[in-house]
Amino acid sequence: MKKFFIYTLLLIFGISLFADEPLLDNDQKFSVENGSYKVVFTYTNLLPLNYQKKNILFTVYKNGIKYDTQTIKDVLKNPKGLQRTASYYYWGTCKAIYEKGIILDTVEGYKIYNFEAKKFLSLTDKSNAVFWTQKDLIHHSLEKITTNGSIENYNYFDYDSNVGHIVAATYGRTERRASSPNYKKPVSISAPLLYWSINNAGLLTIARDSADFTKSNTHIYKIYIDEKFEIAYTIQNNQFVRYKYTNND
């Protein structure tokens, strides 16, 4: 009887000990929240090999009440693109939650689920955008992340009492030498002094003329700034663009 009592205590202690231990990604429910919304993922980033398209990938709660669900087929239009591992399929990961929705990096590319619409919107849909603030930009830089070798850097946003908001910029391309394909030589030019402004709709405009922010300028909508990983998700002139976001202070 004494041995039974000891074994029972050990069993209870063991369960309580491992209850707080993290499980494998595929076996735990991962959640992110922003205050009003909480998103609970059934599968953090791995799907079982016997998954069904109708399986729920994540559930959305608003103020503690179930608000919406999205299945695997709602998120992934072509599951054949899933990346097979030894025992699972990799589908992607949640990059961020912000006031308008969640940003996913999937095997099909970036996707943004919009809370209000209860569905995934186009990456260039302005409904995903939020307001820029001067704090976001003053003494910061934006370096465009590209795969085609182009260079578009806004090196330093500042304010001058004489000329207003100014930004130093660099443009150009990264070229490869035929004799050494792995060598990358940046070919860039410093742009003339540029000017920036945030309008009443929270849109960032960068212009060559401080008196004219309407003609042939660069317009950048802010979606989300991930300060931890120094990435800004934006819509630039109707294209989804990611910038390396750096605090220069």
PDB file of C-alpha atoms in Angstrom:
ATOM      1  CA  MET A   1       0.000   0.000   0.000  1.00  0.00           C
ATOM      2  CA  LYS A   2       2.878   2.301   0.887  1.00  0.00           C
ATOM      3  CA  LYS A   3       4.556   1.602  -2.478  1.00  0.00           C
ATOM      4  CA  PHE A   4       1.287   2.276  -4.287  1.00  0.00           C
ATOM      5  CA  PHE A   5       0.969   5.615  -2.494  1.00  0.00           C
ATOM      6  CA  ILE A   6       4.540   6.587  -3.439  1.00  0.00           C
ATOM      7  CA  TYR A   7       4.033   5.600  -7.106  1.00  0.00           C
ATOM      8  CA  THR A   8       0.824   7.622  -7.192  1.00  0.00           C
ATOM      9  CA  LEU A   9       2.612  10.702  -5.866  1.00  0.00           C
ATOM     10  CA  LEU A  10       5.401  10.263  -8.411  1.00  0.00           C
ATOM     11  CA  LEU A  11       2.863   9.952 -11.223  1.00  0.00           C
ATOM     12  CA  ILE A  12       1.046  13.127 -10.167  1.00  0.00           C
ATOM     13  CA  PHE A  13       4.340  14.974  -9.770  1.00  0.00           C
ATOM     14  CA  GLY A  14       5.498  13.794 -13.179  1.00  0.00           C
ATOM     15  CA  ILE A  15       2.322  14.992 -14.883  1.00  0.00           C
ATOM     16  CA  SER A  16       2.516  18.402 -13.236  1.00  0.00           C
ATOM     17  CA  LEU A  17       6.217  18.652 -14.080  1.00  0.00           C
ATOM     18  CA  PHE A  18       5.778  17.991 -17.779  1.00  0.00           C
ATOM     19  CA  ALA A  19       2.538  19.954 -18.100  1.00  0.00           C
ATOM     20  CA  ASP A  20       4.584  23.146 -18.372  1.00  0.00           C
ATOM     21  CA  GLU A  21       7.086  21.697 -20.819  1.00  0.00           C
ATOM     22  CA  PRO A  22       6.772  22.872 -24.452  1.00  0.00           C
ATOM     23  CA  LEU A  23       5.497  20.250 -26.848  1.00  0.00           C
ATOM     24  CA  LEU A  24       6.474  19.722 -30.461  1.00  0.00           C
ATOM     25  CA  ASP A  25       5.244  22.484 -32.771  1.00  0.00           C
ATOM     26  CA  ASN A  26       2.739  20.148 -34.362  1.00  0.00           C
ATOM     27  CA  ASP A  27       1.244  19.122 -31.016  1.00  0.00           C
ATOM     28  CA  GLN A  28       0.677  22.468 -29.354  1.00  0.00           C
ATOM     29  CA  LYS A  29      -1.686  25.337 -29.985  1.00  0.00           C
ATOM     30  CA  PHE A  30       0.291  28.490 -30.637  1.00  0.00           C
ATOM     31  CA  SER A  31      -1.408  31.845 -30.084  1.00  0.00           C
ATOM     32  CA  VAL A  32      -0.774  35.524 -30.734  1.00  0.00           C
ATOM     33  CA  GLU A  33      -2.829  38.468 -29.522  1.00  0.00           C
ATOM     34  CA  ASN A  34      -2.980  42.266 -29.744  1.00  0.00           C
ATOM     35  CA  GLY A  35      -5.467  43.181 -27.026  1.00  0.00           C
ATOM     36  CA  SER A  36      -8.791  42.938 -28.864  1.00  0.00           C
ATOM     37  CA  TYR A  37      -7.979  39.911 -31.000  1.00  0.00           C
ATOM     38  CA  LYS A  38      -6.388  36.588 -30.198  1.00  0.00           C
ATOM     39  CA  VAL A  39      -5.459  34.071 -32.885  1.00  0.00           C
ATOM     40  CA  VAL A  40      -4.950  30.442 -31.895  1.00  0.00           C
ATOM     41  CA  PHE A  41      -3.155  28.215 -34.400  1.00  0.00           C
ATOM     42  CA  THR A  42      -4.021  24.531 -34.396  1.00  0.00           C
ATOM     43  CA  TYR A  43      -0.692  23.854 -36.099  1.00  0.00           C
ATOM     44  CA  THR A  44       2.164  26.255 -35.399  1.00  0.00           C
ATOM     45  CA  ASN A  45       4.082  25.606 -38.625  1.00  0.00           C
ATOM     46  CA  LEU A  46       3.885  21.858 -39.263  1.00  0.00           C
ATOM     47  CA  LEU A  47       0.965  19.797 -40.546  1.00  0.00           C
ATOM     48  CA  PRO A  48       0.615  16.038 -39.984  1.00  0.00           C
ATOM     49  CA  LEU A  49       1.060  13.879 -43.063  1.00  0.00           C
ATOM     50  CA  ASN A  50      -2.580  12.765 -42.818  1.00  0.00           C
ATOM     51  CA  TYR A  51      -3.997  16.300 -42.630  1.00  0.00           C
ATOM     52  CA  GLN A  52      -7.301  17.173 -44.281  1.00  0.00           C
ATOM     53  CA  LYS A  53      -7.876  20.406 -46.215  1.00  0.00           C
ATOM     54  CA  LYS A  54     -10.946  21.093 -44.085  1.00  0.00           C
ATOM     55  CA  ASN A  55      -8.900  21.013 -40.858  1.00  0.00           C
ATOM     56  CA  ILE A  56      -8.954  24.361 -39.031  1.00  0.00           C
ATOM     57  CA  LEU A  57      -5.555  26.088 -39.240  1.00  0.00           C
ATOM     58  CA  PHE A  58      -6.391  28.943 -36.888  1.00  0.00           C
ATOM     59  CA  THR A  59      -9.258  30.347 -34.830  1.00  0.00           C
ATOM     60  CA  VAL A  60      -9.812  34.050 -34.172  1.00  0.00           C
ATOM     61  CA  TYR A  61     -11.289  35.386 -30.917  1.00  0.00           C
ATOM     62  CA  LYS A  62     -12.489  38.966 -30.465  1.00  0.00           C
ATOM     63  CA  ASN A  63     -12.725  40.227 -26.894  1.00  0.00           C
ATOM     64  CA  GLY A  64     -12.696  36.613 -25.723  1.00  0.00           C
ATOM     65  CA  ILE A  65     -15.528  35.485 -28.027  1.00  0.00           C
ATOM     66  CA  LYS A  66     -15.017  33.160 -30.986  1.00  0.00           C
ATOM     67  CA  TYR A  67     -15.018  35.371 -34.070  1.00  0.00           C
ATOM     68  CA  ASP A  68     -13.848  33.355 -37.099  1.00  0.00           C
ATOM     69  CA  THR A  69     -12.049  30.212 -38.243  1.00  0.00           C
ATOM     70  CA  GLN A  70      -9.816  29.596 -41.246  1.00  0.00           C
ATOM     71  CA  THR A  71      -9.149  26.124 -42.604  1.00  0.00           C
ATOM     72  CA  ILE A  72      -6.028  24.870 -44.329  1.00  0.00           C
ATOM     73  CA  LYS A  73      -7.711  25.248 -47.726  1.00  0.00           C
ATOM     74  CA  ASP A  74      -8.709  28.841 -46.848  1.00  0.00           C
ATOM     75  CA  VAL A  75      -5.043  29.696 -46.315  1.00  0.00           C
ATOM     76  CA  LEU A  76      -3.276  27.503 -48.873  1.00  0.00           C
ATOM     77  CA  LYS A  77      -4.778  27.422 -52.345  1.00  0.00           C
ATOM     78  CA  ASN A  78      -2.403  24.734 -53.639  1.00  0.00           C
ATOM     79  CA  PRO A  79      -1.390  22.312 -50.849  1.00  0.00           C
ATOM     80  CA  LYS A  80       0.891  20.522 -53.326  1.00  0.00           C
ATOM     81  CA  GLY A  81       3.395  23.235 -52.539  1.00  0.00           C
ATOM     82  CA  LEU A  82       3.752  22.079 -48.933  1.00  0.00           C
ATOM     83  CA  GLN A  83       7.332  21.275 -47.942  1.00  0.00           C
ATOM     84  CA  ARG A  84       7.727  17.680 -46.774  1.00  0.00           C
ATOM     85  CA  THR A  85       9.908  16.908 -43.770  1.00  0.00           C
ATOM     86  CA  ALA A  86      10.560  13.469 -42.321  1.00  0.00           C
ATOM     87  CA  SER A  87       7.277  13.323 -40.449  1.00  0.00           C
ATOM     88  CA  TYR A  88       5.346  16.498 -41.316  1.00  0.00           C
ATOM     89  CA  TYR A  89       4.540  19.132 -43.918  1.00  0.00           C
ATOM     90  CA  TYR A  90       5.842  22.656 -43.375  1.00  0.00           C
ATOM     91  CA  TRP A  91       3.141  25.205 -44.260  1.00  0.00           C
ATOM     92  CA  GLY A  92       4.669  28.460 -43.013  1.00  0.00           C
ATOM     93  CA  THR A  93       4.642  30.657 -39.938  1.00  0.00           C
ATOM     94  CA  CYS A  94       2.913  33.653 -38.395  1.00  0.00           C
ATOM     95  CA  LYS A  95       5.233  36.642 -38.699  1.00  0.00           C
ATOM     96  CA  ALA A  96       3.168  39.164 -36.752  1.00  0.00           C
ATOM     97  CA  ILE A  97      -0.181  40.232 -35.386  1.00  0.00           C
ATOM     98  CA  TYR A  98      -1.112  43.905 -35.506  1.00  0.00           C
ATOM     99  CA  GLU A  99      -4.240  46.019 -35.197  1.00  0.00           C
ATOM    100  CA  LYS A 100      -5.594  45.182 -38.662  1.00  0.00           C
ATOM    101  CA  GLY A 101      -4.775  41.469 -38.870  1.00  0.00           C
ATOM    102  CA  ILE A 102      -2.030  38.845 -39.014  1.00  0.00           C
ATOM    103  CA  ILE A 103       0.861  38.473 -41.439  1.00  0.00           C
ATOM    104  CA  LEU A 104       1.748  34.944 -42.521  1.00  0.00           C
ATOM    105  CA  ASP A 105       4.849  33.791 -44.372  1.00  0.00           C
ATOM    106  CA  THR A 106       3.633  30.636 -46.132  1.00  0.00           C
ATOM    107  CA  VAL A 107       5.005  28.249 -48.734  1.00  0.00           C
ATOM    108  CA  GLU A 108       2.882  30.275 -51.182  1.00  0.00           C
ATOM    109  CA  GLY A 109       4.373  33.596 -50.086  1.00  0.00           C
ATOM    110  CA  TYR A 110       3.229  36.339 -47.721  1.00  0.00           C
ATOM    111  CA  LYS A 111      -0.480  36.536 -46.868  1.00  0.00           C
ATOM    112  CA  ILE A 112      -2.423  39.011 -44.731  1.00  0.00           C
ATOM    113  CA  TYR A 113      -5.603  38.008 -42.938  1.00  0.00           C
ATOM    114  CA  ASN A 114      -7.735  41.084 -42.229  1.00  0.00           C
ATOM    115  CA  PHE A 115      -9.756  41.011 -39.000  1.00  0.00           C
ATOM    116  CA  GLU A 116     -12.580  43.257 -40.195  1.00  0.00           C
ATOM    117  CA  ALA A 117     -13.038  41.459 -43.520  1.00  0.00           C
ATOM    118  CA  LYS A 118     -12.634  38.011 -41.920  1.00  0.00           C
ATOM    119  CA  LYS A 119     -10.581  36.856 -44.874  1.00  0.00           C
ATOM    120  CA  PHE A 120      -7.247  37.217 -46.626  1.00  0.00           C
ATOM    121  CA  LEU A 121      -6.964  40.428 -48.625  1.00  0.00           C
ATOM    122  CA  SER A 122      -4.600  41.328 -51.421  1.00  0.00           C
ATOM    123  CA  LEU A 123      -1.178  42.367 -50.134  1.00  0.00           C
ATOM    124  CA  THR A 124      -1.731  45.739 -51.804  1.00  0.00           C
ATOM    125  CA  ASP A 125      -5.182  46.325 -50.313  1.00  0.00           C
ATOM    126  CA  LYS A 126      -5.083  49.666 -48.473  1.00  0.00           C
ATOM    127  CA  SER A 127      -7.461  48.208 -45.853  1.00  0.00           C
ATOM    128  CA  ASN A 128      -4.397  46.518 -44.358  1.00  0.00           C
ATOM    129  CA  ALA A 129      -2.566  49.819 -43.868  1.00  0.00           C
ATOM    130  CA  VAL A 130      -2.200  51.814 -40.650  1.00  0.00           C
ATOM    131  CA  PHE A 131      -0.972  55.373 -39.972  1.00  0.00           C
ATOM    132  CA  TRP A 132       2.696  56.325 -40.134  1.00  0.00           C
ATOM    133  CA  THR A 133       3.898  58.543 -37.312  1.00  0.00           C
ATOM    134  CA  GLN A 134       6.857  60.904 -37.214  1.00  0.00           C
ATOM    135  CA  LYS A 135       8.314  58.725 -34.460  1.00  0.00           C
ATOM    136  CA  ASP A 136       8.380  55.820 -36.942  1.00  0.00           C
ATOM    137  CA  LEU A 137      10.615  57.789 -39.300  1.00  0.00           C
ATOM    138  CA  ILE A 138      12.704  60.475 -37.583  1.00  0.00           C
ATOM    139  CA  HIS A 139      16.301  59.209 -37.356  1.00  0.00           C
ATOM    140  CA  HIS A 140      15.378  55.912 -39.027  1.00  0.00           C
ATOM    141  CA  SER A 141      16.258  54.405 -42.391  1.00  0.00           C
ATOM    142  CA  LEU A 142      14.402  52.176 -44.857  1.00  0.00           C
ATOM    143  CA  GLU A 143      16.380  49.807 -47.077  1.00  0.00           C
ATOM    144  CA  LYS A 144      14.276  48.040 -49.676  1.00  0.00           C
ATOM    145  CA  ILE A 145      14.576  44.243 -49.625  1.00  0.00           C
ATOM    146  CA  THR A 146      14.774  43.075 -53.244  1.00  0.00           C
ATOM    147  CA  THR A 147      15.756  39.980 -55.215  1.00  0.00           C
ATOM    148  CA  ASN A 148      16.492  41.672 -58.534  1.00  0.00           C
ATOM    149  CA  GLY A 149      19.585  43.603 -57.469  1.00  0.00           C
ATOM    150  CA  SER A 150      17.912  47.017 -57.305  1.00  0.00           C
ATOM    151  CA  ILE A 151      18.915  49.491 -54.605  1.00  0.00           C
ATOM    152  CA  GLU A 152      16.429  51.854 -53.015  1.00  0.00           C
ATOM    153  CA  ASN A 153      17.513  53.148 -49.635  1.00  0.00           C
ATOM    154  CA  TYR A 154      16.124  56.019 -47.616  1.00  0.00           C
ATOM    155  CA  ASN A 155      19.189  56.415 -45.465  1.00  0.00           C
ATOM    156  CA  TYR A 156      18.092  58.914 -42.857  1.00  0.00           C
ATOM    157  CA  PHE A 157      14.790  60.670 -42.174  1.00  0.00           C
ATOM    158  CA  ASP A 158      15.243  63.988 -40.425  1.00  0.00           C
ATOM    159  CA  TYR A 159      13.695  67.390 -39.808  1.00  0.00           C
ATOM    160  CA  ASP A 160      15.380  70.709 -40.501  1.00  0.00           C
ATOM    161  CA  SER A 161      13.798  73.909 -39.212  1.00  0.00           C
ATOM    162  CA  ASN A 162      14.774  75.723 -42.425  1.00  0.00           C
ATOM    163  CA  VAL A 163      13.706  73.250 -45.106  1.00  0.00           C
ATOM    164  CA  GLY A 164      11.299  70.969 -43.246  1.00  0.00           C
ATOM    165  CA  HIS A 165      11.297  67.179 -43.481  1.00  0.00           C
ATOM    166  CA  ILE A 166      14.267  65.862 -45.457  1.00  0.00           C
ATOM    167  CA  VAL A 167      15.603  62.414 -46.279  1.00  0.00           C
ATOM    168  CA  ALA A 168      18.925  61.274 -47.753  1.00  0.00           C
ATOM    169  CA  ALA A 169      18.483  58.513 -50.327  1.00  0.00           C
ATOM    170  CA  THR A 170      20.495  56.112 -52.461  1.00  0.00           C
ATOM    171  CA  TYR A 171      19.408  54.391 -55.666  1.00  0.00           C
ATOM    172  CA  GLY A 172      21.062  51.986 -58.092  1.00  0.00           C
ATOM    173  CA  ARG A 173      21.656  48.308 -58.784  1.00  0.00           C
ATOM    174  CA  THR A 174      23.903  45.465 -57.675  1.00  0.00           C
ATOM    175  CA  GLU A 175      25.811  44.099 -60.665  1.00  0.00           C
ATOM    176  CA  ARG A 176      27.635  40.797 -61.170  1.00  0.00           C
ATOM    177  CA  ARG A 177      30.931  40.372 -62.969  1.00  0.00           C
ATOM    178  CA  ALA A 178      30.807  37.778 -65.741  1.00  0.00           C
ATOM    179  CA  SER A 179      34.215  36.451 -64.673  1.00  0.00           C
ATOM    180  CA  SER A 180      33.050  35.990 -61.091  1.00  0.00           C
ATOM    181  CA  PRO A 181      29.264  35.372 -60.887  1.00  0.00           C
ATOM    182  CA  ASN A 182      29.309  35.264 -57.085  1.00  0.00           C
ATOM    183  CA  TYR A 183      30.844  38.709 -56.786  1.00  0.00           C
ATOM    184  CA  LYS A 184      28.357  41.493 -56.185  1.00  0.00           C
ATOM    185  CA  LYS A 185      29.403  45.045 -56.900  1.00  0.00           C
ATOM    186  CA  PRO A 186      26.983  47.705 -55.744  1.00  0.00           C
ATOM    187  CA  VAL A 187      26.528  50.458 -58.272  1.00  0.00           C
ATOM    188  CA  SER A 188      24.627  53.256 -56.605  1.00  0.00           C
ATOM    189  CA  ILE A 189      24.105  56.988 -56.698  1.00  0.00           C
ATOM    190  CA  SER A 190      23.098  59.458 -54.044  1.00  0.00           C
ATOM    191  CA  ALA A 191      19.843  61.136 -54.935  1.00  0.00           C
ATOM    192  CA  PRO A 192      19.429  64.876 -54.625  1.00  0.00           C
ATOM    193  CA  LEU A 193      17.906  66.034 -51.374  1.00  0.00           C
ATOM    194  CA  LEU A 194      14.425  64.551 -50.989  1.00  0.00           C
ATOM    195  CA  TYR A 195      11.515  65.594 -48.812  1.00  0.00           C
ATOM    196  CA  TRP A 196       8.974  63.550 -46.906  1.00  0.00           C
ATOM    197  CA  SER A 197       5.512  64.190 -45.552  1.00  0.00           C
ATOM    198  CA  ILE A 198       2.748  62.283 -43.769  1.00  0.00           C
ATOM    199  CA  ASN A 199      -0.742  63.381 -44.803  1.00  0.00           C
ATOM    200  CA  ASN A 200      -3.954  63.271 -42.768  1.00  0.00           C
ATOM    201  CA  ALA A 201      -4.610  59.708 -43.962  1.00  0.00           C
ATOM    202  CA  GLY A 202      -1.276  58.543 -42.541  1.00  0.00           C
ATOM    203  CA  LEU A 203       0.324  58.087 -45.972  1.00  0.00           C
ATOM    204  CA  LEU A 204       4.065  58.663 -46.324  1.00  0.00           C
ATOM    205  CA  THR A 205       5.048  60.575 -49.478  1.00  0.00           C
ATOM    206  CA  ILE A 206       8.633  61.159 -50.600  1.00  0.00           C
ATOM    207  CA  ALA A 207       9.149  63.943 -53.141  1.00  0.00           C
ATOM    208  CA  ARG A 208      11.882  65.904 -54.895  1.00  0.00           C
ATOM    209  CA  ASP A 209      10.105  69.198 -54.329  1.00  0.00           C
ATOM    210  CA  SER A 210       9.218  70.294 -50.814  1.00  0.00           C
ATOM    211  CA  ALA A 211       6.399  72.411 -52.209  1.00  0.00           C
ATOM    212  CA  ASP A 212       4.764  69.670 -54.293  1.00  0.00           C
ATOM    213  CA  PHE A 213       3.841  66.278 -52.837  1.00  0.00           C
ATOM    214  CA  THR A 214       1.433  65.325 -55.605  1.00  0.00           C
ATOM    215  CA  LYS A 215       3.368  64.654 -58.836  1.00  0.00           C
ATOM    216  CA  SER A 216       5.497  61.588 -59.663  1.00  0.00           C
ATOM    217  CA  ASN A 217       6.360  60.841 -56.064  1.00  0.00           C
ATOM    218  CA  THR A 218       6.891  57.707 -54.009  1.00  0.00           C
ATOM    219  CA  HIS A 219       3.893  56.803 -51.864  1.00  0.00           C
ATOM    220  CA  ILE A 220       4.382  54.303 -49.043  1.00  0.00           C
ATOM    221  CA  TYR A 221       1.579  52.875 -46.901  1.00  0.00           C
ATOM    222  CA  LYS A 222       2.628  51.315 -43.617  1.00  0.00           C
ATOM    223  CA  ILE A 223       1.243  47.882 -42.771  1.00  0.00           C
ATOM    224  CA  TYR A 224       3.376  46.823 -39.832  1.00  0.00           C
ATOM    225  CA  ILE A 225       6.822  47.496 -38.347  1.00  0.00           C
ATOM    226  CA  ASP A 226       8.495  44.536 -36.696  1.00  0.00           C
ATOM    227  CA  GLU A 227      11.017  46.300 -34.476  1.00  0.00           C
ATOM    228  CA  LYS A 228      12.434  43.058 -33.094  1.00  0.00           C
ATOM    229  CA  PHE A 229      13.525  41.818 -36.515  1.00  0.00           C
ATOM    230  CA  GLU A 230      13.848  45.337 -37.991  1.00  0.00           C
ATOM    231  CA  ILE A 231      11.444  44.790 -40.880  1.00  0.00           C
ATOM    232  CA  ALA A 232       8.801  47.211 -42.172  1.00  0.00           C
ATOM    233  CA  TYR A 233       5.931  45.696 -44.202  1.00  0.00           C
ATOM    234  CA  THR A 234       4.538  48.283 -46.602  1.00  0.00           C
ATOM    235  CA  ILE A 235       2.660  49.028 -49.818  1.00  0.00           C
ATOM    236  CA  GLN A 236       4.863  51.139 -52.049  1.00  0.00           C
ATOM    237  CA  ASN A 237       3.276  52.545 -55.206  1.00  0.00           C
ATOM    238  CA  ASN A 238       0.790  49.649 -55.313  1.00  0.00           C
ATOM    239  CA  GLN A 239       3.382  46.936 -54.626  1.00  0.00           C
ATOM    240  CA  PHE A 240       3.910  44.913 -51.451  1.00  0.00           C
ATOM    241  CA  VAL A 241       7.402  45.817 -50.249  1.00  0.00           C
ATOM    242  CA  ARG A 242       9.484  44.900 -47.238  1.00  0.00           C
ATOM    243  CA  TYR A 243      12.134  47.287 -45.947  1.00  0.00           C
ATOM    244  CA  LYS A 244      15.016  46.730 -43.594  1.00  0.00           C
ATOM    245  CA  TYR A 245      14.046  49.147 -40.829  1.00  0.00           C
ATOM    246  CA  THR A 246      16.893  50.621 -38.793  1.00  0.00           C
ATOM    247  CA  ASN A 247      17.053  53.071 -35.900  1.00  0.00           C
ATOM    248  CA  ASN A 248      20.076  55.309 -36.547  1.00  0.00           C
ATOM    249  CA  ASP A 249      20.184  56.970 -33.102  1.00  0.00           C
TER     250      ASP A 249
END
